[in-house]
Amino acid sequence: MKELGKKKVMITGAAGFIGSHLVDQVIRMGAGVVAVDNLSSGSWTNLSRVQGNMEKVEGDVRDVAFIGRLMKRVKPDSVFHLAGSASVPRSVEEPLYDFENNCLGTVNVLEAVRVNVPRARVVFSSSGAVYGEPGLKKIDEALLPNPISPYGASKVAAETECMLYNRVYGVDVVIARVFNTYGQRMTRFAALDFLKKLRQDPEHLEVMGNGDQVRDFNYVADTVRGLLVLESKGVAGKLYNLASGESRSVRDLAVILLRVLGREKCVAMTFTGSSWPGDAQYWDVDISRIKLLGYEPGVRMEQGLSQLVEWFNQEVQ
């Protein structure tokens, strides 16, 4: 297998939060990148500082003819498929839109690979939402999916297609179950929402739910590191949890953020008591499988939140 720096790499969802950071790192490693995005939620601004061999292509993976033509022209060595919807609340409101983006779009990418570049390595970005509400169980890859939102269900369906394309057609695909990622360029979710609320009211922070929801918050550079490990060492047809391996409550996240801001004793926290449909309450993630490949998360929450705050103050109006 070629080193990544010598490959031609296609990244779907490249103008989004995680995708743009992945582009940054792949370019730094010396690879040529074809960055694909429909710009429904991403922005080419996220890639404005990229210096290297990159082609930007605006298009939608739901368009089977588009992705087929592009795959035939580019003939990538590796494909990172990150395009799709990534909002549980929106999936509850628009389940068909969510399914088309996450499942149909994934099948279109897999079929384009099968027909045009059958030897390409594919890394599919799934989600921890496939597990649903596992209770107090440690979440390892042997735990059966049990989604509680249309978003989680669409990712389970997409994973099933990935495994089928591997088993039936030999497509070299590996699946990353990505958990809550935070960092620069994020557009929503808890840490960013907290900063926006504090900008509006520096003395009060309202937290959705009771604050006891437990998550695994992973800094974006570590999520990217995990995706790259899977590209080079992941076993085709296998699933890998991609997280920090440290569980924290939403309340803990808020407290640590206030500490980073130097406002831990100046802000009153209140809780709404309820969250949105499909919001899981407890995720404690086992990452031992991906660690066997050499993955090690390297950014502590305090450090990651400091980077997020610096970016927020400079870039978010």
PDB file of C-alpha atoms in Angstrom:
ATOM      1  CA  MET A   1       0.000   0.000   0.000  1.00  0.00           C
ATOM      2  CA  LYS A   2       1.300   3.455  -0.911  1.00  0.00           C
ATOM      3  CA  GLU A   3       2.130   5.945   1.813  1.00  0.00           C
ATOM      4  CA  LEU A   4      -0.624   8.547   2.044  1.00  0.00           C
ATOM      5  CA  GLY A   5       1.752  11.320   0.989  1.00  0.00           C
ATOM      6  CA  LYS A   6       2.138   9.651  -2.412  1.00  0.00           C
ATOM      7  CA  LYS A   7      -1.576   9.090  -2.989  1.00  0.00           C
ATOM      8  CA  LYS A   8      -4.414  10.888  -4.693  1.00  0.00           C
ATOM      9  CA  VAL A   9      -7.124  11.303  -2.052  1.00  0.00           C
ATOM     10  CA  MET A  10     -10.806  12.179  -2.428  1.00  0.00           C
ATOM     11  CA  ILE A  11     -12.565  13.659   0.603  1.00  0.00           C
ATOM     12  CA  THR A  12     -16.339  14.139   0.558  1.00  0.00           C
ATOM     13  CA  GLY A  13     -17.737  16.676   3.001  1.00  0.00           C
ATOM     14  CA  ALA A  14     -14.355  18.380   2.672  1.00  0.00           C
ATOM     15  CA  ALA A  15     -15.585  21.912   3.368  1.00  0.00           C
ATOM     16  CA  GLY A  16     -17.221  20.922   6.643  1.00  0.00           C
ATOM     17  CA  PHE A  17     -15.915  20.882  10.192  1.00  0.00           C
ATOM     18  CA  ILE A  18     -14.037  17.573  10.391  1.00  0.00           C
ATOM     19  CA  GLY A  19     -13.546  17.319   6.632  1.00  0.00           C
ATOM     20  CA  SER A  20     -11.637  20.592   6.367  1.00  0.00           C
ATOM     21  CA  HIS A  21      -9.269  19.585   9.171  1.00  0.00           C
ATOM     22  CA  LEU A  22      -8.723  16.268   7.398  1.00  0.00           C
ATOM     23  CA  VAL A  23      -7.881  18.132   4.178  1.00  0.00           C
ATOM     24  CA  ASP A  24      -5.359  20.256   6.087  1.00  0.00           C
ATOM     25  CA  GLN A  25      -3.559  17.207   7.446  1.00  0.00           C
ATOM     26  CA  VAL A  26      -3.622  15.145   4.238  1.00  0.00           C
ATOM     27  CA  ILE A  27      -2.166  18.097   2.304  1.00  0.00           C
ATOM     28  CA  ARG A  28       0.557  18.496   4.950  1.00  0.00           C
ATOM     29  CA  MET A  29       1.446  14.852   4.407  1.00  0.00           C
ATOM     30  CA  GLY A  30       2.080  15.593   0.736  1.00  0.00           C
ATOM     31  CA  ALA A  31      -0.950  13.968  -0.896  1.00  0.00           C
ATOM     32  CA  GLY A  32      -3.038  15.451  -3.662  1.00  0.00           C
ATOM     33  CA  VAL A  33      -6.621  16.093  -2.555  1.00  0.00           C
ATOM     34  CA  VAL A  34      -9.894  16.352  -4.433  1.00  0.00           C
ATOM     35  CA  ALA A  35     -12.198  18.143  -2.003  1.00  0.00           C
ATOM     36  CA  VAL A  36     -15.895  17.468  -2.636  1.00  0.00           C
ATOM     37  CA  ASP A  37     -18.775  19.308  -0.965  1.00  0.00           C
ATOM     38  CA  ASN A  38     -22.283  20.502  -1.814  1.00  0.00           C
ATOM     39  CA  LEU A  39     -21.816  23.499   0.531  1.00  0.00           C
ATOM     40  CA  SER A  40     -25.163  22.916   2.245  1.00  0.00           C
ATOM     41  CA  SER A  41     -23.466  23.292   5.616  1.00  0.00           C
ATOM     42  CA  GLY A  42     -19.747  23.517   4.813  1.00  0.00           C
ATOM     43  CA  SER A  43     -17.867  26.463   3.327  1.00  0.00           C
ATOM     44  CA  TRP A  44     -14.827  26.786   1.089  1.00  0.00           C
ATOM     45  CA  THR A  45     -13.692  29.439   3.578  1.00  0.00           C
ATOM     46  CA  ASN A  46     -12.649  26.544   5.811  1.00  0.00           C
ATOM     47  CA  LEU A  47     -10.086  25.617   3.145  1.00  0.00           C
ATOM     48  CA  SER A  48      -8.953  29.147   2.275  1.00  0.00           C
ATOM     49  CA  ARG A  49      -5.562  28.722   3.946  1.00  0.00           C
ATOM     50  CA  VAL A  50      -4.730  25.382   2.360  1.00  0.00           C
ATOM     51  CA  GLN A  51      -1.498  25.471   0.377  1.00  0.00           C
ATOM     52  CA  GLY A  52      -0.851  22.420  -1.716  1.00  0.00           C
ATOM     53  CA  ASN A  53      -2.225  20.170  -4.409  1.00  0.00           C
ATOM     54  CA  MET A  54      -5.982  20.538  -3.934  1.00  0.00           C
ATOM     55  CA  GLU A  55      -8.899  20.610  -6.365  1.00  0.00           C
ATOM     56  CA  LYS A  56     -12.244  21.862  -5.050  1.00  0.00           C
ATOM     57  CA  VAL A  57     -15.361  20.307  -6.586  1.00  0.00           C
ATOM     58  CA  GLU A  58     -18.879  21.448  -5.716  1.00  0.00           C
ATOM     59  CA  GLY A  59     -21.337  18.587  -5.987  1.00  0.00           C
ATOM     60  CA  ASP A  60     -23.702  16.307  -4.110  1.00  0.00           C
ATOM     61  CA  VAL A  61     -23.060  12.623  -3.366  1.00  0.00           C
ATOM     62  CA  ARG A  62     -26.818  12.035  -3.659  1.00  0.00           C
ATOM     63  CA  ASP A  63     -26.328  12.617  -7.394  1.00  0.00           C
ATOM     64  CA  VAL A  64     -25.181   9.182  -8.569  1.00  0.00           C
ATOM     65  CA  ALA A  65     -24.170  10.431 -12.032  1.00  0.00           C
ATOM     66  CA  PHE A  66     -22.046  13.229 -10.555  1.00  0.00           C
ATOM     67  CA  ILE A  67     -20.101  11.066  -8.125  1.00  0.00           C
ATOM     68  CA  GLY A  68     -19.656   8.350 -10.760  1.00  0.00           C
ATOM     69  CA  ARG A  69     -18.188  10.785 -13.298  1.00  0.00           C
ATOM     70  CA  LEU A  70     -15.935  12.335 -10.691  1.00  0.00           C
ATOM     71  CA  MET A  71     -14.633   8.988  -9.441  1.00  0.00           C
ATOM     72  CA  LYS A  72     -13.922   7.895 -13.025  1.00  0.00           C
ATOM     73  CA  ARG A  73     -11.993  11.088 -13.771  1.00  0.00           C
ATOM     74  CA  VAL A  74     -10.028  11.354 -10.528  1.00  0.00           C
ATOM     75  CA  LYS A  75      -9.336   7.652  -9.890  1.00  0.00           C
ATOM     76  CA  PRO A  76      -8.327   8.223  -6.240  1.00  0.00           C
ATOM     77  CA  ASP A  77      -6.189   5.801  -4.258  1.00  0.00           C
ATOM     78  CA  SER A  78      -8.174   6.573  -1.098  1.00  0.00           C
ATOM     79  CA  VAL A  79     -11.625   7.992  -0.382  1.00  0.00           C
ATOM     80  CA  PHE A  80     -12.667   9.511   2.940  1.00  0.00           C
ATOM     81  CA  HIS A  81     -16.466   9.688   2.883  1.00  0.00           C
ATOM     82  CA  LEU A  82     -17.572  12.314   5.409  1.00  0.00           C
ATOM     83  CA  ALA A  83     -20.424  13.940   3.456  1.00  0.00           C
ATOM     84  CA  GLY A  84     -23.852  13.660   5.028  1.00  0.00           C
ATOM     85  CA  SER A  85     -26.223  15.085   7.598  1.00  0.00           C
ATOM     86  CA  ALA A  86     -24.923  15.310  11.154  1.00  0.00           C
ATOM     87  CA  SER A  87     -27.801  16.617  13.245  1.00  0.00           C
ATOM     88  CA  VAL A  88     -30.036  14.457  15.423  1.00  0.00           C
ATOM     89  CA  PRO A  89     -32.702  17.182  15.877  1.00  0.00           C
ATOM     90  CA  ARG A  90     -32.871  17.835  12.130  1.00  0.00           C
ATOM     91  CA  SER A  91     -33.127  14.099  11.442  1.00  0.00           C
ATOM     92  CA  VAL A  92     -36.196  13.956  13.683  1.00  0.00           C
ATOM     93  CA  GLU A  93     -37.758  16.824  11.733  1.00  0.00           C
ATOM     94  CA  GLU A  94     -36.680  15.615   8.268  1.00  0.00           C
ATOM     95  CA  PRO A  95     -36.041  11.852   8.339  1.00  0.00           C
ATOM     96  CA  LEU A  96     -36.206  11.393   4.558  1.00  0.00           C
ATOM     97  CA  TYR A  97     -33.612  14.118   3.959  1.00  0.00           C
ATOM     98  CA  ASP A  98     -31.387  12.482   6.556  1.00  0.00           C
ATOM     99  CA  PHE A  99     -31.713   9.028   4.965  1.00  0.00           C
ATOM    100  CA  GLU A 100     -30.964  10.348   1.481  1.00  0.00           C
ATOM    101  CA  ASN A 101     -27.840  12.157   2.676  1.00  0.00           C
ATOM    102  CA  ASN A 102     -26.435   9.451   4.898  1.00  0.00           C
ATOM    103  CA  CYS A 103     -27.503   6.169   3.314  1.00  0.00           C
ATOM    104  CA  LEU A 104     -28.232   6.869  -0.350  1.00  0.00           C
ATOM    105  CA  GLY A 105     -25.199   9.159  -0.590  1.00  0.00           C
ATOM    106  CA  THR A 106     -22.994   6.443   0.894  1.00  0.00           C
ATOM    107  CA  VAL A 107     -24.301   3.788  -1.523  1.00  0.00           C
ATOM    108  CA  ASN A 108     -23.586   6.150  -4.423  1.00  0.00           C
ATOM    109  CA  VAL A 109     -19.986   6.594  -3.260  1.00  0.00           C
ATOM    110  CA  LEU A 110     -19.507   2.848  -2.761  1.00  0.00           C
ATOM    111  CA  GLU A 111     -20.946   2.074  -6.197  1.00  0.00           C
ATOM    112  CA  ALA A 112     -18.733   4.710  -7.835  1.00  0.00           C
ATOM    113  CA  VAL A 113     -15.718   3.102  -6.168  1.00  0.00           C
ATOM    114  CA  ARG A 114     -16.798  -0.424  -7.155  1.00  0.00           C
ATOM    115  CA  VAL A 115     -17.224   0.509 -10.813  1.00  0.00           C
ATOM    116  CA  ASN A 116     -14.292   2.886 -11.289  1.00  0.00           C
ATOM    117  CA  VAL A 117     -11.593   2.291  -8.653  1.00  0.00           C
ATOM    118  CA  PRO A 118     -12.260  -1.130  -7.095  1.00  0.00           C
ATOM    119  CA  ARG A 119      -8.887  -1.183  -5.319  1.00  0.00           C
ATOM    120  CA  ALA A 120      -9.293   2.179  -3.576  1.00  0.00           C
ATOM    121  CA  ARG A 121      -9.331   2.269   0.225  1.00  0.00           C
ATOM    122  CA  VAL A 122     -12.552   3.822   1.572  1.00  0.00           C
ATOM    123  CA  VAL A 123     -12.933   5.222   5.096  1.00  0.00           C
ATOM    124  CA  PHE A 124     -16.575   5.821   5.983  1.00  0.00           C
ATOM    125  CA  SER A 125     -17.398   8.249   8.779  1.00  0.00           C
ATOM    126  CA  SER A 126     -20.292   6.754  10.731  1.00  0.00           C
ATOM    127  CA  SER A 127     -21.400   7.826  14.206  1.00  0.00           C
ATOM    128  CA  GLY A 128     -21.683   6.704  17.798  1.00  0.00           C
ATOM    129  CA  ALA A 129     -25.395   7.444  17.390  1.00  0.00           C
ATOM    130  CA  VAL A 130     -25.795   3.931  15.963  1.00  0.00           C
ATOM    131  CA  TYR A 131     -25.605   2.580  19.542  1.00  0.00           C
ATOM    132  CA  GLY A 132     -28.614   4.566  20.718  1.00  0.00           C
ATOM    133  CA  GLU A 133     -29.135   4.309  24.476  1.00  0.00           C
ATOM    134  CA  PRO A 134     -26.958   1.422  25.759  1.00  0.00           C
ATOM    135  CA  GLY A 135     -27.488   2.236  29.441  1.00  0.00           C
ATOM    136  CA  LEU A 136     -24.425   1.930  31.651  1.00  0.00           C
ATOM    137  CA  LYS A 137     -22.704  -0.611  29.407  1.00  0.00           C
ATOM    138  CA  LYS A 138     -19.230   0.107  28.117  1.00  0.00           C
ATOM    139  CA  ILE A 139     -19.634   0.692  24.386  1.00  0.00           C
ATOM    140  CA  ASP A 140     -17.430  -1.593  22.338  1.00  0.00           C
ATOM    141  CA  GLU A 141     -17.886  -2.623  18.732  1.00  0.00           C
ATOM    142  CA  ALA A 142     -19.542  -5.920  19.713  1.00  0.00           C
ATOM    143  CA  LEU A 143     -22.542  -4.020  21.111  1.00  0.00           C
ATOM    144  CA  LEU A 144     -25.399  -4.309  18.643  1.00  0.00           C
ATOM    145  CA  PRO A 145     -26.711  -1.071  17.119  1.00  0.00           C
ATOM    146  CA  ASN A 146     -29.990   0.165  18.564  1.00  0.00           C
ATOM    147  CA  PRO A 147     -30.521   3.702  17.251  1.00  0.00           C
ATOM    148  CA  ILE A 148     -33.014   6.055  18.878  1.00  0.00           C
ATOM    149  CA  SER A 149     -33.030   8.710  16.133  1.00  0.00           C
ATOM    150  CA  PRO A 150     -33.459   8.750  12.349  1.00  0.00           C
ATOM    151  CA  TYR A 151     -29.855   9.977  12.192  1.00  0.00           C
ATOM    152  CA  GLY A 152     -28.564   6.904  14.016  1.00  0.00           C
ATOM    153  CA  ALA A 153     -30.758   4.642  11.886  1.00  0.00           C
ATOM    154  CA  SER A 154     -29.472   6.173   8.646  1.00  0.00           C
ATOM    155  CA  LYS A 155     -25.895   5.554   9.777  1.00  0.00           C
ATOM    156  CA  VAL A 156     -26.688   1.915  10.636  1.00  0.00           C
ATOM    157  CA  ALA A 157     -28.134   1.490   7.141  1.00  0.00           C
ATOM    158  CA  ALA A 158     -25.047   3.079   5.582  1.00  0.00           C
ATOM    159  CA  GLU A 159     -22.748   0.832   7.632  1.00  0.00           C
ATOM    160  CA  THR A 160     -24.696  -2.206   6.452  1.00  0.00           C
ATOM    161  CA  GLU A 161     -24.163  -1.160   2.844  1.00  0.00           C
ATOM    162  CA  CYS A 162     -20.442  -0.690   3.504  1.00  0.00           C
ATOM    163  CA  MET A 163     -20.117  -4.201   4.915  1.00  0.00           C
ATOM    164  CA  LEU A 164     -22.182  -5.634   2.060  1.00  0.00           C
ATOM    165  CA  TYR A 165     -19.998  -3.927  -0.552  1.00  0.00           C
ATOM    166  CA  ASN A 166     -16.944  -5.354   1.185  1.00  0.00           C
ATOM    167  CA  ARG A 167     -18.363  -8.868   1.471  1.00  0.00           C
ATOM    168  CA  VAL A 168     -19.999  -9.139  -1.965  1.00  0.00           C
ATOM    169  CA  TYR A 169     -17.817  -6.923  -4.153  1.00  0.00           C
ATOM    170  CA  GLY A 170     -14.552  -6.788  -2.223  1.00  0.00           C
ATOM    171  CA  VAL A 171     -14.620  -3.000  -1.784  1.00  0.00           C
ATOM    172  CA  ASP A 172     -11.827  -2.085   0.634  1.00  0.00           C
ATOM    173  CA  VAL A 173     -13.927  -0.119   3.125  1.00  0.00           C
ATOM    174  CA  VAL A 174     -13.387   0.485   6.830  1.00  0.00           C
ATOM    175  CA  ILE A 175     -15.911   2.140   9.165  1.00  0.00           C
ATOM    176  CA  ALA A 176     -15.201   4.781  11.819  1.00  0.00           C
ATOM    177  CA  ARG A 177     -17.891   5.266  14.452  1.00  0.00           C
ATOM    178  CA  VAL A 178     -17.085   8.870  15.288  1.00  0.00           C
ATOM    179  CA  PHE A 179     -18.225  10.267  18.633  1.00  0.00           C
ATOM    180  CA  ASN A 180     -18.740  13.892  19.706  1.00  0.00           C
ATOM    181  CA  THR A 181     -16.004  15.954  18.060  1.00  0.00           C
ATOM    182  CA  TYR A 182     -15.263  19.554  19.001  1.00  0.00           C
ATOM    183  CA  GLY A 183     -12.784  22.216  17.932  1.00  0.00           C
ATOM    184  CA  GLN A 184     -12.190  25.079  15.533  1.00  0.00           C
ATOM    185  CA  ARG A 185     -14.690  25.426  12.657  1.00  0.00           C
ATOM    186  CA  MET A 186     -17.449  23.525  14.439  1.00  0.00           C
ATOM    187  CA  THR A 187     -20.853  25.013  13.633  1.00  0.00           C
ATOM    188  CA  ARG A 188     -23.054  23.629  16.408  1.00  0.00           C
ATOM    189  CA  PHE A 189     -23.246  21.423  19.509  1.00  0.00           C
ATOM    190  CA  ALA A 190     -22.543  21.938  23.179  1.00  0.00           C
ATOM    191  CA  ALA A 191     -19.143  23.627  23.456  1.00  0.00           C
ATOM    192  CA  LEU A 192     -19.860  26.154  20.710  1.00  0.00           C
ATOM    193  CA  ASP A 193     -23.418  26.718  21.933  1.00  0.00           C
ATOM    194  CA  PHE A 194     -22.052  27.481  25.405  1.00  0.00           C
ATOM    195  CA  LEU A 195     -19.659  30.097  24.019  1.00  0.00           C
ATOM    196  CA  LYS A 196     -22.430  31.762  22.014  1.00  0.00           C
ATOM    197  CA  LYS A 197     -24.718  31.887  25.048  1.00  0.00           C
ATOM    198  CA  LEU A 198     -21.957  33.334  27.225  1.00  0.00           C
ATOM    199  CA  ARG A 199     -21.261  36.027  24.657  1.00  0.00           C
ATOM    200  CA  GLN A 200     -24.916  37.076  24.886  1.00  0.00           C
ATOM    201  CA  ASP A 201     -25.072  36.804  28.689  1.00  0.00           C
ATOM    202  CA  PRO A 202     -21.642  36.616  30.390  1.00  0.00           C
ATOM    203  CA  GLU A 203     -23.183  35.907  33.809  1.00  0.00           C
ATOM    204  CA  HIS A 204     -25.558  33.052  32.957  1.00  0.00           C
ATOM    205  CA  LEU A 205     -25.267  29.736  31.107  1.00  0.00           C
ATOM    206  CA  GLU A 206     -28.316  27.619  30.301  1.00  0.00           C
ATOM    207  CA  VAL A 207     -27.498  23.946  29.700  1.00  0.00           C
ATOM    208  CA  MET A 208     -29.835  21.676  27.737  1.00  0.00           C
ATOM    209  CA  GLY A 209     -31.109  18.736  29.798  1.00  0.00           C
ATOM    210  CA  ASN A 210     -30.041  18.107  33.393  1.00  0.00           C
ATOM    211  CA  GLY A 211     -26.307  18.272  32.669  1.00  0.00           C
ATOM    212  CA  ASP A 212     -25.796  14.629  33.585  1.00  0.00           C
ATOM    213  CA  GLN A 213     -25.779  13.373  29.992  1.00  0.00           C
ATOM    214  CA  VAL A 214     -22.468  11.547  29.573  1.00  0.00           C
ATOM    215  CA  ARG A 215     -20.519  11.868  26.326  1.00  0.00           C
ATOM    216  CA  ASP A 216     -17.087  11.200  24.895  1.00  0.00           C
ATOM    217  CA  PHE A 217     -15.803  14.547  23.624  1.00  0.00           C
ATOM    218  CA  ASN A 218     -12.891  14.189  21.203  1.00  0.00           C
ATOM    219  CA  TYR A 219     -10.806  17.085  19.883  1.00  0.00           C
ATOM    220  CA  VAL A 220     -10.931  17.417  16.104  1.00  0.00           C
ATOM    221  CA  ALA A 221      -7.191  16.841  15.599  1.00  0.00           C
ATOM    222  CA  ASP A 222      -7.544  13.498  17.378  1.00  0.00           C
ATOM    223  CA  THR A 223     -10.566  12.535  15.278  1.00  0.00           C
ATOM    224  CA  VAL A 224      -8.530  13.296  12.151  1.00  0.00           C
ATOM    225  CA  ARG A 225      -5.625  11.286  13.543  1.00  0.00           C
ATOM    226  CA  GLY A 226      -7.950   8.322  13.990  1.00  0.00           C
ATOM    227  CA  LEU A 227      -9.307   8.561  10.442  1.00  0.00           C
ATOM    228  CA  LEU A 228      -5.756   8.547   9.084  1.00  0.00           C
ATOM    229  CA  VAL A 229      -4.848   5.521  11.209  1.00  0.00           C
ATOM    230  CA  LEU A 230      -7.842   3.678   9.769  1.00  0.00           C
ATOM    231  CA  GLU A 231      -6.853   4.614   6.218  1.00  0.00           C
ATOM    232  CA  SER A 232      -3.424   3.068   6.672  1.00  0.00           C
ATOM    233  CA  LYS A 233      -4.052   0.212   9.120  1.00  0.00           C
ATOM    234  CA  GLY A 234      -7.777  -0.476   9.432  1.00  0.00           C
ATOM    235  CA  VAL A 235      -9.040  -3.937   8.501  1.00  0.00           C
ATOM    236  CA  ALA A 236     -11.471  -3.924   5.574  1.00  0.00           C
ATOM    237  CA  GLY A 237     -15.057  -4.634   6.605  1.00  0.00           C
ATOM    238  CA  LYS A 238     -14.399  -3.810  10.271  1.00  0.00           C
ATOM    239  CA  LEU A 239     -15.916  -1.208  12.587  1.00  0.00           C
ATOM    240  CA  TYR A 240     -13.870   1.011  14.889  1.00  0.00           C
ATOM    241  CA  ASN A 241     -15.002   3.357  17.652  1.00  0.00           C
ATOM    242  CA  LEU A 242     -13.239   6.704  17.221  1.00  0.00           C
ATOM    243  CA  ALA A 243     -13.311   8.726  20.431  1.00  0.00           C
ATOM    244  CA  SER A 244     -11.085   9.967  23.263  1.00  0.00           C
ATOM    245  CA  GLY A 245     -11.808   7.057  25.601  1.00  0.00           C
ATOM    246  CA  GLU A 246     -12.710   9.518  28.398  1.00  0.00           C
ATOM    247  CA  SER A 247     -16.325   9.996  29.431  1.00  0.00           C
ATOM    248  CA  ARG A 248     -17.504  13.344  30.770  1.00  0.00           C
ATOM    249  CA  SER A 249     -20.887  14.797  31.563  1.00  0.00           C
ATOM    250  CA  VAL A 250     -22.218  17.849  29.764  1.00  0.00           C
ATOM    251  CA  ARG A 251     -22.040  19.589  33.150  1.00  0.00           C
ATOM    252  CA  ASP A 252     -18.313  18.753  33.334  1.00  0.00           C
ATOM    253  CA  LEU A 253     -17.817  20.180  29.851  1.00  0.00           C
ATOM    254  CA  ALA A 254     -19.463  23.439  30.915  1.00  0.00           C
ATOM    255  CA  VAL A 255     -17.406  23.661  34.126  1.00  0.00           C
ATOM    256  CA  ILE A 256     -14.113  23.026  32.310  1.00  0.00           C
ATOM    257  CA  LEU A 257     -14.994  25.598  29.659  1.00  0.00           C
ATOM    258  CA  LEU A 258     -15.767  28.190  32.342  1.00  0.00           C
ATOM    259  CA  ARG A 259     -12.433  27.351  33.990  1.00  0.00           C
ATOM    260  CA  VAL A 260     -10.614  27.882  30.687  1.00  0.00           C
ATOM    261  CA  LEU A 261     -12.397  31.238  30.367  1.00  0.00           C
ATOM    262  CA  GLY A 262     -11.465  32.159  33.942  1.00  0.00           C
ATOM    263  CA  ARG A 263     -15.157  32.546  34.800  1.00  0.00           C
ATOM    264  CA  GLU A 264     -15.887  29.427  36.825  1.00  0.00           C
ATOM    265  CA  LYS A 265     -17.049  31.428  39.866  1.00  0.00           C
ATOM    266  CA  CYS A 266     -18.726  34.241  37.930  1.00  0.00           C
ATOM    267  CA  VAL A 267     -21.361  32.385  35.934  1.00  0.00           C
ATOM    268  CA  ALA A 268     -24.633  30.915  37.189  1.00  0.00           C
ATOM    269  CA  MET A 269     -25.566  27.644  35.482  1.00  0.00           C
ATOM    270  CA  THR A 270     -29.173  26.563  35.000  1.00  0.00           C
ATOM    271  CA  PHE A 271     -30.597  23.468  33.310  1.00  0.00           C
ATOM    272  CA  THR A 272     -33.634  23.024  31.076  1.00  0.00           C
ATOM    273  CA  GLY A 273     -34.380  19.586  32.542  1.00  0.00           C
ATOM    274  CA  SER A 274     -35.180  18.029  29.169  1.00  0.00           C
ATOM    275  CA  SER A 275     -33.375  17.584  25.888  1.00  0.00           C
ATOM    276  CA  TRP A 276     -34.447  16.789  22.323  1.00  0.00           C
ATOM    277  CA  PRO A 277     -35.832  13.469  21.032  1.00  0.00           C
ATOM    278  CA  GLY A 278     -33.029  11.062  20.145  1.00  0.00           C
ATOM    279  CA  ASP A 279     -30.542  12.558  22.617  1.00  0.00           C
ATOM    280  CA  ALA A 280     -28.738   9.649  24.313  1.00  0.00           C
ATOM    281  CA  GLN A 281     -28.042   9.968  28.029  1.00  0.00           C
ATOM    282  CA  TYR A 282     -24.939   7.831  28.644  1.00  0.00           C
ATOM    283  CA  TRP A 283     -22.001   6.967  26.388  1.00  0.00           C
ATOM    284  CA  ASP A 284     -18.880   5.361  27.853  1.00  0.00           C
ATOM    285  CA  VAL A 285     -16.737   4.372  24.883  1.00  0.00           C
ATOM    286  CA  ASP A 286     -14.189   1.578  24.576  1.00  0.00           C
ATOM    287  CA  ILE A 287     -11.494   2.494  22.025  1.00  0.00           C
ATOM    288  CA  SER A 288      -9.204  -0.492  22.584  1.00  0.00           C
ATOM    289  CA  ARG A 289      -9.751  -1.837  19.041  1.00  0.00           C
ATOM    290  CA  ILE A 290      -8.488   1.290  17.280  1.00  0.00           C
ATOM    291  CA  LYS A 291      -5.690   1.702  19.826  1.00  0.00           C
ATOM    292  CA  LEU A 292      -4.337  -1.676  18.705  1.00  0.00           C
ATOM    293  CA  LEU A 293      -3.668   0.015  15.351  1.00  0.00           C
ATOM    294  CA  GLY A 294      -1.577   2.722  17.014  1.00  0.00           C
ATOM    295  CA  TYR A 295      -4.200   5.403  17.611  1.00  0.00           C
ATOM    296  CA  GLU A 296      -3.658   7.508  20.719  1.00  0.00           C
ATOM    297  CA  PRO A 297      -5.701  10.644  21.434  1.00  0.00           C
ATOM    298  CA  GLY A 298      -3.239  13.366  22.333  1.00  0.00           C
ATOM    299  CA  VAL A 299      -5.246  16.484  23.256  1.00  0.00           C
ATOM    300  CA  ARG A 300      -6.671  16.915  26.739  1.00  0.00           C
ATOM    301  CA  MET A 301     -10.022  18.660  27.057  1.00  0.00           C
ATOM    302  CA  GLU A 302      -8.576  21.779  28.697  1.00  0.00           C
ATOM    303  CA  GLN A 303      -6.106  22.191  25.838  1.00  0.00           C
ATOM    304  CA  GLY A 304      -8.718  21.531  23.169  1.00  0.00           C
ATOM    305  CA  LEU A 305     -11.207  23.968  24.687  1.00  0.00           C
ATOM    306  CA  SER A 306      -8.485  26.622  24.915  1.00  0.00           C
ATOM    307  CA  GLN A 307      -7.916  26.251  21.169  1.00  0.00           C
ATOM    308  CA  LEU A 308     -11.665  26.438  20.555  1.00  0.00           C
ATOM    309  CA  VAL A 309     -11.998  29.619  22.643  1.00  0.00           C
ATOM    310  CA  GLU A 310      -9.106  31.301  20.815  1.00  0.00           C
ATOM    311  CA  TRP A 311     -10.668  30.516  17.437  1.00  0.00           C
ATOM    312  CA  PHE A 312     -14.145  31.579  18.594  1.00  0.00           C
ATOM    313  CA  ASN A 313     -12.903  34.958  19.795  1.00  0.00           C
ATOM    314  CA  GLN A 314     -11.047  35.606  16.539  1.00  0.00           C
ATOM    315  CA  GLU A 315     -13.354  34.118  13.911  1.00  0.00           C
ATOM    316  CA  VAL A 316     -16.968  33.890  15.121  1.00  0.00           C
ATOM    317  CA  GLN A 317     -19.006  37.071  14.915  1.00  0.00           C
TER     318      GLN A 317
END
